[in-house]
Short mmCIF file of C-alpha atoms and ligand atoms in Angstrom, two decimals:
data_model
loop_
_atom_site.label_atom_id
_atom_site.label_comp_id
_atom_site.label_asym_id
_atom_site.label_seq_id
_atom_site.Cartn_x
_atom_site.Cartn_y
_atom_site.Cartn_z
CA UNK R 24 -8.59 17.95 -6.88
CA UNK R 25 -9.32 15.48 -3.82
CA UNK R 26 -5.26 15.16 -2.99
CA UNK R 27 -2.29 17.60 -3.30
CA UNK R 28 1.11 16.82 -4.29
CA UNK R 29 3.49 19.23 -2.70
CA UNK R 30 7.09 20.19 -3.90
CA UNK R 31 8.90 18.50 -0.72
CA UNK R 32 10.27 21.85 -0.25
CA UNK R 33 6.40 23.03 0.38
CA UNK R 34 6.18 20.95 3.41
CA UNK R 35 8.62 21.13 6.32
CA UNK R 36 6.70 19.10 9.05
CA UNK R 37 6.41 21.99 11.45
CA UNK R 38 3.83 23.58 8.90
CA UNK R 39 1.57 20.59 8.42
CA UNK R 40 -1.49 21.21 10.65
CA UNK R 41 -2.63 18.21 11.85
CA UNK R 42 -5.10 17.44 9.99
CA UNK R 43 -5.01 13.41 9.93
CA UNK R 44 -4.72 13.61 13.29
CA UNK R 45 -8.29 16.08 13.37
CA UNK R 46 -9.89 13.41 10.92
CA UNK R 47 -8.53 9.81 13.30
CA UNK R 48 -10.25 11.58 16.17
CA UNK R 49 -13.36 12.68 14.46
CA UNK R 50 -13.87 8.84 13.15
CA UNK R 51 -12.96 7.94 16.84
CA UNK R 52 -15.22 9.78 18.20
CA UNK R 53 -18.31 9.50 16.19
CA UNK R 54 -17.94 12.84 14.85
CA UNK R 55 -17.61 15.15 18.29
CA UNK R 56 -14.91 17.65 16.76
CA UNK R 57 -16.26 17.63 13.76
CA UNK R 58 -17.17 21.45 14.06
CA UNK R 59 -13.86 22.56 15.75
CA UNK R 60 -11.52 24.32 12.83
CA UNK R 61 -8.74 21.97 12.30
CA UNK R 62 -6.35 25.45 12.88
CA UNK R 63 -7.44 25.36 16.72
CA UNK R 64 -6.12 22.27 17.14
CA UNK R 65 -1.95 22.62 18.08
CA UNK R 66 0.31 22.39 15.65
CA UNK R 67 3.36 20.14 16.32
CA UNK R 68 6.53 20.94 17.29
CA UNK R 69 7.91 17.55 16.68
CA UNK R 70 7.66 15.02 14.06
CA UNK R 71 7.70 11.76 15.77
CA UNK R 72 4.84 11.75 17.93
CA UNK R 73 2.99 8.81 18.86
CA UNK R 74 0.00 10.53 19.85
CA UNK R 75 -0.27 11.77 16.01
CA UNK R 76 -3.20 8.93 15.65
CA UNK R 77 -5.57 7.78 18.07
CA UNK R 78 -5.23 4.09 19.49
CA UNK R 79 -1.89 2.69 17.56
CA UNK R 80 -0.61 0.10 19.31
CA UNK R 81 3.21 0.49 20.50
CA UNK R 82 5.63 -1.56 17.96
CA UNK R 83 9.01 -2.96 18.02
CA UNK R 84 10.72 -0.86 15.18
CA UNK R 85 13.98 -1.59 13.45
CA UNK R 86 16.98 1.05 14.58
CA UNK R 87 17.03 2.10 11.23
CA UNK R 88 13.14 3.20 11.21
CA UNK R 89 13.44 5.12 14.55
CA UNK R 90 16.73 6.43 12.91
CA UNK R 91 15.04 8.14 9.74
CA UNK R 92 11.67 8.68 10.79
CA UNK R 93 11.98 12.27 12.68
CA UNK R 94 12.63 13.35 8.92
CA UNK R 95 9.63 12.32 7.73
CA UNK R 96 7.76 14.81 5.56
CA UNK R 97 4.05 13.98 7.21
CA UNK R 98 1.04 14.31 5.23
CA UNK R 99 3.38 14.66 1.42
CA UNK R 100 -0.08 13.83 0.26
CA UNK R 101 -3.72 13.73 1.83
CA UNK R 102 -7.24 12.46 1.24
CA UNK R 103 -9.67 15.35 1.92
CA UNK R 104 -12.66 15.27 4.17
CA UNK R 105 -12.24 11.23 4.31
CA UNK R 106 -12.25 10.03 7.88
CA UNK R 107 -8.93 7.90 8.23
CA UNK R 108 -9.74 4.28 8.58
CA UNK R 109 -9.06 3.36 12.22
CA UNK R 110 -5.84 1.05 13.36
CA UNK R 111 -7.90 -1.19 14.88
CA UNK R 112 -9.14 -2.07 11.69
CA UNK R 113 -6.64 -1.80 9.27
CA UNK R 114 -4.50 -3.87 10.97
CA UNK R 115 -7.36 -6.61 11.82
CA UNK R 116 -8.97 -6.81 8.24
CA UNK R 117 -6.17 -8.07 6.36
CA UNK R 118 -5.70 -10.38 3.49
CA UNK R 119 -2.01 -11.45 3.69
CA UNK R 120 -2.65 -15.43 2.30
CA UNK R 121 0.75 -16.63 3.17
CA UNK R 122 -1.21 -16.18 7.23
CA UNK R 123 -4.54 -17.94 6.00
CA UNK R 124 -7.43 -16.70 4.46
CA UNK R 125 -9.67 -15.33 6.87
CA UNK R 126 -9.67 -11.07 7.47
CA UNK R 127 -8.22 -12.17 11.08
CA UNK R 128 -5.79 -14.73 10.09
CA UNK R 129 -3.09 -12.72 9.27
CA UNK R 130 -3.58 -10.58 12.96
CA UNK R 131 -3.57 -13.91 14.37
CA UNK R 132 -1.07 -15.59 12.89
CA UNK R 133 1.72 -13.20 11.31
CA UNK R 134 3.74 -12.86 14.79
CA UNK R 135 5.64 -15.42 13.40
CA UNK R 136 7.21 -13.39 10.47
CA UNK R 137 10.68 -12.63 11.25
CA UNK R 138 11.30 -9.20 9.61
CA UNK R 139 14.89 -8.97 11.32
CA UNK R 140 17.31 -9.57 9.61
CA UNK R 141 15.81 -8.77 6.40
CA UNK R 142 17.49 -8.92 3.01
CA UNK R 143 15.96 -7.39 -0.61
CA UNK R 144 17.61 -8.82 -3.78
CA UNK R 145 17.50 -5.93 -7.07
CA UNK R 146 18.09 -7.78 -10.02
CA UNK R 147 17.34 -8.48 -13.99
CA UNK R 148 17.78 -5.42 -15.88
CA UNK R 149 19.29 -2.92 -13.98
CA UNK R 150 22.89 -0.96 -13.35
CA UNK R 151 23.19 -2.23 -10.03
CA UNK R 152 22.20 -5.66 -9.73
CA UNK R 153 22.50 -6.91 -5.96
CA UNK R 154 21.52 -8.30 -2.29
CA UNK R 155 21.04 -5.07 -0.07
CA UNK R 156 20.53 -6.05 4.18
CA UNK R 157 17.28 -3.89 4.48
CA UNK R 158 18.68 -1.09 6.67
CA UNK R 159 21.59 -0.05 3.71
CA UNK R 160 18.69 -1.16 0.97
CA UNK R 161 16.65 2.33 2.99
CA UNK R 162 19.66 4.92 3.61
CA UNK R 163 18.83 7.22 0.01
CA UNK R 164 15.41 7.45 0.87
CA UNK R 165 13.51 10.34 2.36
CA UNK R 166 10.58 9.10 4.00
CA UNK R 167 6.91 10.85 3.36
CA UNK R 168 3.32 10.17 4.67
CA UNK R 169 1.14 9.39 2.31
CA UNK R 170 -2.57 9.08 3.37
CA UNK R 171 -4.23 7.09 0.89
CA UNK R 172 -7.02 5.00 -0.57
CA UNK R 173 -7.31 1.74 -0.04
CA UNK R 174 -9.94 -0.17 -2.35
CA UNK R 175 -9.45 -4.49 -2.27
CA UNK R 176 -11.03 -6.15 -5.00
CA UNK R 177 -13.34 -7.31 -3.15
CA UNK R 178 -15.30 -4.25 -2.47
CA UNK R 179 -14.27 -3.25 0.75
CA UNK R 180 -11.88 0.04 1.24
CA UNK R 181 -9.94 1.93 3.83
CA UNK R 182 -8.27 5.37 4.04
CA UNK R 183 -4.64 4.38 5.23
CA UNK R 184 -1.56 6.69 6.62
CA UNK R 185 1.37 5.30 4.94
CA UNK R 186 4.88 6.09 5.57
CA UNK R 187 7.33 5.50 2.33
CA UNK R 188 9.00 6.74 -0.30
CA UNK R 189 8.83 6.74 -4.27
CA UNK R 190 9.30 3.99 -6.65
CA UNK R 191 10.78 6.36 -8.99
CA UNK R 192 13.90 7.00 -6.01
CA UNK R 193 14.91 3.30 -6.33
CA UNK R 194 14.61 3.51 -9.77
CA UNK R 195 17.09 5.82 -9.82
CA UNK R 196 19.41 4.07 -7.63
CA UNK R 197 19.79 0.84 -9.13
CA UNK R 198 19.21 2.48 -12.81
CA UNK R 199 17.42 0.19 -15.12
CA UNK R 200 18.65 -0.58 -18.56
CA UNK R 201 16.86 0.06 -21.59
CA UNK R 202 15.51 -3.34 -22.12
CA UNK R 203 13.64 -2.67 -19.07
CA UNK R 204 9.95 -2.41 -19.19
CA UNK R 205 8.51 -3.53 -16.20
CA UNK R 206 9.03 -4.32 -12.59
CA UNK R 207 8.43 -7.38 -10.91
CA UNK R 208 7.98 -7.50 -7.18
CA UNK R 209 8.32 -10.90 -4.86
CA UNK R 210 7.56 -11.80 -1.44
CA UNK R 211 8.88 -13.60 1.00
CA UNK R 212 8.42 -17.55 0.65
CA UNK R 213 8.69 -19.58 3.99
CA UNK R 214 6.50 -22.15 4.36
CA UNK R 215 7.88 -22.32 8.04
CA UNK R 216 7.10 -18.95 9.04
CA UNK R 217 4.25 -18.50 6.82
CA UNK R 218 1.38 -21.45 7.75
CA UNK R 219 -0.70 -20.92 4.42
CA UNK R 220 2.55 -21.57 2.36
CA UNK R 221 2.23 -24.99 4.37
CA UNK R 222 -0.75 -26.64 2.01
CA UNK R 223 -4.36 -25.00 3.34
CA UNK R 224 -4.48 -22.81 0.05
CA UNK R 225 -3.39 -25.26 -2.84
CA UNK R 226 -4.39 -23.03 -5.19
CA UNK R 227 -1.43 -20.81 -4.77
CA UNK R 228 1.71 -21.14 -6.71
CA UNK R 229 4.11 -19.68 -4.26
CA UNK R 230 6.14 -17.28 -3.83
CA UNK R 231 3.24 -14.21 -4.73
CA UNK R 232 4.29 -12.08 -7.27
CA UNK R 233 2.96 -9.08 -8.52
CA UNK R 234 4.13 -6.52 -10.90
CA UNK R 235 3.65 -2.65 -12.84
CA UNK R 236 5.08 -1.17 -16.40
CA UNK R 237 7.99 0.67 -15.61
CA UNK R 238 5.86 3.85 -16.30
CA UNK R 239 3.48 3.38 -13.68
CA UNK R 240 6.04 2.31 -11.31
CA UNK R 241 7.59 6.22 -12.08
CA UNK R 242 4.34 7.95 -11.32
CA UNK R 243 4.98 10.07 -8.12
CA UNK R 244 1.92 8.11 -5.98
CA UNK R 245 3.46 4.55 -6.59
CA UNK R 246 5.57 4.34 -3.29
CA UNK R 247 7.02 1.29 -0.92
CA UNK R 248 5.73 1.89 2.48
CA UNK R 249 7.57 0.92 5.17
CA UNK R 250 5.09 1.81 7.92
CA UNK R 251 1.82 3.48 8.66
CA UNK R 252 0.52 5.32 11.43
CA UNK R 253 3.31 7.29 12.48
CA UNK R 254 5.41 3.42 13.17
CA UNK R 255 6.90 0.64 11.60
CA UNK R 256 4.66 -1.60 9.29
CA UNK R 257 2.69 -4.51 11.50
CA UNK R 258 3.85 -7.98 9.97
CA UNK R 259 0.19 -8.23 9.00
CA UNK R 260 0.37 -5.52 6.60
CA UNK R 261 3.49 -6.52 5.01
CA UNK R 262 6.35 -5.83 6.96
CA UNK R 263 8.76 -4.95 6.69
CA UNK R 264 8.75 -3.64 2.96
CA UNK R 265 5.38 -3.46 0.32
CA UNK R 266 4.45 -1.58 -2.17
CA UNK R 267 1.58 0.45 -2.13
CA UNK R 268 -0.36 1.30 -6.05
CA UNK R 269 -3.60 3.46 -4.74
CA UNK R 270 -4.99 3.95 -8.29
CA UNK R 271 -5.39 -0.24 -8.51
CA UNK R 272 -6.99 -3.04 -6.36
CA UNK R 273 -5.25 -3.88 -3.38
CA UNK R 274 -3.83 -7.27 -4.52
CA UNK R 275 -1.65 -5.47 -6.95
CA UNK R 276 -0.20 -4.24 -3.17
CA UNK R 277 2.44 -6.98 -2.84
CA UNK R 278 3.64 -7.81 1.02
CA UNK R 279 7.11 -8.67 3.16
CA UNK R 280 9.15 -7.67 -0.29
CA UNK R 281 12.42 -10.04 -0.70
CA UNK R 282 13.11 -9.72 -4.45
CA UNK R 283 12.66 -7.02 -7.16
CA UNK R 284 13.51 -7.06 -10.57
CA UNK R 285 13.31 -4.83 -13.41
CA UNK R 286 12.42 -7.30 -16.59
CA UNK R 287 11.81 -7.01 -20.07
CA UNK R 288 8.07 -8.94 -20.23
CA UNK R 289 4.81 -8.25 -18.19
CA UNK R 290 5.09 -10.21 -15.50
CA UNK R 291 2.94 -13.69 -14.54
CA UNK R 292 1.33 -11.89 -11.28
CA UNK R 293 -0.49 -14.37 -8.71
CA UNK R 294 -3.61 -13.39 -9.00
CA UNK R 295 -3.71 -13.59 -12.85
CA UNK R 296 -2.11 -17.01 -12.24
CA UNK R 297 -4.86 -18.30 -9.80
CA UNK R 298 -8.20 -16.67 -12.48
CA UNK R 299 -6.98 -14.81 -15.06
CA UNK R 300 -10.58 -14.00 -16.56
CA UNK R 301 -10.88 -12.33 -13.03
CA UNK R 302 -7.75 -10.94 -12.04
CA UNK R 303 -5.95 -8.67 -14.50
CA UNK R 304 -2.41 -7.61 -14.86
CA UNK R 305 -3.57 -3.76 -14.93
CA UNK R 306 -6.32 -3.97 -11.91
CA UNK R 307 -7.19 -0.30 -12.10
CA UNK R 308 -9.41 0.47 -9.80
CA UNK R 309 -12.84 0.78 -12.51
CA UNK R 310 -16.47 1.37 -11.41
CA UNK R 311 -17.76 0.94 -15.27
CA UNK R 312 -15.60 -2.48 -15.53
CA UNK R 313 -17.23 -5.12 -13.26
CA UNK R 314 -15.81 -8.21 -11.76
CA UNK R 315 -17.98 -11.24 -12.82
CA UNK R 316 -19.38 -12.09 -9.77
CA UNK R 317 -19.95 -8.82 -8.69
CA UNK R 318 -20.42 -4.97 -9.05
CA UNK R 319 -17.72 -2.61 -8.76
CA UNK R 320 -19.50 0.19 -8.82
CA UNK R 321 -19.70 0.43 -5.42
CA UNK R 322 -17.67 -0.24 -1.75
CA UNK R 323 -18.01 -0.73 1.79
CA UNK R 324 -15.76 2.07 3.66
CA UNK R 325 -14.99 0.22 6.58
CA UNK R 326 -15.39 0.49 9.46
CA UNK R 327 -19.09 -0.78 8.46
CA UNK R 328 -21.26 -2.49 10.44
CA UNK R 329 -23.70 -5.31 8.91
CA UNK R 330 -26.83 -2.71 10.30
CA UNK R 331 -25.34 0.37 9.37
CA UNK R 332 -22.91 -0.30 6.09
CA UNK R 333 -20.77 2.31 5.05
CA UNK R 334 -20.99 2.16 1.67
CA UNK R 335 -19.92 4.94 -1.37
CA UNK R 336 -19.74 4.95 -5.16
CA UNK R 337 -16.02 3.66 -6.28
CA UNK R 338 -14.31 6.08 -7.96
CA UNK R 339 -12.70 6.11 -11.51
CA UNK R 340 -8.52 5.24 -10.19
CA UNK R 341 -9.87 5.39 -6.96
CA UNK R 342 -10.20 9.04 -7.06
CA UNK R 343 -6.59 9.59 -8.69
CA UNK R 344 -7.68 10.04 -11.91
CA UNK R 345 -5.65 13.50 -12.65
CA UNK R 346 -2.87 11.90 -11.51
CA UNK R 347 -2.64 8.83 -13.46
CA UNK R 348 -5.63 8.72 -16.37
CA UNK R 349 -2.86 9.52 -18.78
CA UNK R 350 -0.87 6.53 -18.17
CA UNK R 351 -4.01 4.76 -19.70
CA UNK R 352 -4.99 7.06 -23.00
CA UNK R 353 -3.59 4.01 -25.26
CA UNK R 354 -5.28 1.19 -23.26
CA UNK R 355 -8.91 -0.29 -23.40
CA UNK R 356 -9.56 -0.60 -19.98
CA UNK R 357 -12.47 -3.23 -20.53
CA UNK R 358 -9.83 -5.49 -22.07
CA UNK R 359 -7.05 -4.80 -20.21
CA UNK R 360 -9.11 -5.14 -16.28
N1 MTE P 1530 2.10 -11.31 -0.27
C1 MTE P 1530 0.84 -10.89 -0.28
N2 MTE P 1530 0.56 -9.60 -0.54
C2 MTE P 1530 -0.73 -9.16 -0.55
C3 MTE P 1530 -1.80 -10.07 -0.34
C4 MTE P 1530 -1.48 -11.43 -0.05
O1 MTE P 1530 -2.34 -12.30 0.17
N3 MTE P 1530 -0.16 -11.80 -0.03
N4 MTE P 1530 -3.11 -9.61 -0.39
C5 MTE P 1530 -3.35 -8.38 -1.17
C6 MTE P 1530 -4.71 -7.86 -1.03
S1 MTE P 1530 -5.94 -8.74 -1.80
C7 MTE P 1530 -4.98 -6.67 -0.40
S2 MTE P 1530 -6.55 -6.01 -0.41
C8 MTE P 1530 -3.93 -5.94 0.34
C9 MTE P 1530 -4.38 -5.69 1.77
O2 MTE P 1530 -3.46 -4.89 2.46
P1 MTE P 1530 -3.72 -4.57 4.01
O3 MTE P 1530 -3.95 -5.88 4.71
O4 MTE P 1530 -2.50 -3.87 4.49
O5 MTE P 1530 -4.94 -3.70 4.07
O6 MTE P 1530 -2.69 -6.65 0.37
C10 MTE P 1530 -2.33 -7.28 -0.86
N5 MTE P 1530 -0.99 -7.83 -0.77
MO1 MO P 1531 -7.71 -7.31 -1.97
#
């Protein structure tokens, strides 16, 4: 088993050694406390503790963030002996279009995203149809850390701390009806805001949508993560609201959520939109299924250097295969990439 899903009641933060905290440092520092027991290290006596990862720059969070995040149940769910992908990096590798297309664009250019107020719209086939302000939208949820795997398309990967909370806990607020069968997700469109909206990337029909079945939206690892690394989401990696699938390529990881609706047809997701003999509405994460211009077999674990790459065998689902291989028992997964 390379992750552990813990009852919530299993996990009352005081309890959780510090082990993401052990593994940040041990990236950081080019292995030097590598052989110190992670049980030496102290265990916390508070939750919110800036400190918890090494080098995260200070933020600006929302009241309601700083509000609910000393509840937090840290490290719900952890990658094992994976070094944790260094802030630095995961917050200056980014592919976030809407910023331009270049891994520094979105660094560079997503200051301009106003995630204050912010506004998410449930609708289509649900109970509870509505417009929520964000900070009402978050009141039901519990918050959990969730450090996962990150693997883009692409063939580059990350191990990420995530802060969020289930798909299957809005799900049960807004109850969907029986005709529903999927879930769409939309982000934000504002060509103002947003300079790659603006023309650069024609190709693009905006707003980007992406989208699950209803069934893998309900399995306990599909969450909405509003931050990562013990703070508030960066606008470059989707802030204030995204959904995070670790079993599937990264695109299927939609950004600055406005809209989402429960509907009764799969979804047309961007990416399918753009190359559909590329892209596919299921985008499991597959070493045996490659892309056509490329292997998949394989991945660069950043941080990698061009003389030194990092690079590992890609897992079946990423390494989730326990948890989610039985969503797919019906499914050719060469047809349906
Ligand atoms: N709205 C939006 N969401 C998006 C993208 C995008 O361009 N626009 N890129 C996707 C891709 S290809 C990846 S790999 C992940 C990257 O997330 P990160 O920058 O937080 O690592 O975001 C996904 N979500
Ligand atoms: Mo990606």
């Amino acid at each position: 088993m390379l992750i552990k899903l813990p009852k919530a009641s299993d996990c009352p933060e005081s309890d959780v050694t510090p082990e993401s905290f052990y593994l940040s440092r041990r990236s950081l520092l080019g292995g030097a406390l590598a052989g110190i027991a992670a049980s030496s290290l102290p265990r916390w006596a508070n939750a919110v503790e800036a400190s918890r990862y090494a080098d995260v720059e200070a933020g600006r969070a929302p009241n309601w963030f700083t509000e609910k995040l000393p509840s937090t149940h840290w490290q719900a769910i952890t990658v094992k002996d994976e070094a944790i992908t260094p802030f630095k990096d995961a917050t200056h590798y980014n592919n976030f279009y809407e910023f331009g297309t270049g891994k520094d664009d979105p660094a560079t250019n997503a200051g301009s995203l106003k995630t204050e107020p912010w506004s998410v719209v449930i609708d289509g086939e649900v109970a509870k149809p509505g417009r929520y302000a964000l900070e009402d939208f978050m009141k039901p949820y519990q918050l959990e850390e969730r450090i996962y795997r990150l693997r883009c398309v692409e063939a580059w990967s990350m191990v990420i701390p995530w802060i969020g909370f289930p798909i299957s806990a809005l799900l049960k607020q807004v109850g969907p009806t029986s005709k529903a069968k999927y879930i769409r997700f939309e982000t934000l469109q504002d060509p103002k805001s947003m300079p790659g909206q603006r023309s650069s990337f024609g190709l693009i029909d905006w707003p980007y949508v992406e989208g699950l079945r209803l069934d893998e939206a309900m399995n306990p690892l599909a969450i909405l993560a509003v931050g990562m690394y013990g703070r508030e989401l960066p606008n470059q990696n989707g802030a204030p609201l995204r959904l995070v699938v670790p079993w599937k390529y990264g695109f299927k990881s939609v950004k600055s959520i406005v809209r989402i609706s429960l509907v009764s047809e799969q979804p047309k997701t961007t990416w399918q939109s753009i190359a559909a003999d590329e892209y596919g509405f299921y985008a499991n994460v597959n070493p045996t299924v490659d892309h056509p211009r490329w292997t998949q077999a394989r991945e660069r674990r950043l941080p990698s250097g061009l003389f030194s790459p990092n690079v590992r065998e890609t897992q079946m689902f990423n390494g989730y295969a326990d948890e989610v291989a039985s969503l797919y028992t019906d499914l050719d997964l060469r047809k349906n990439y």
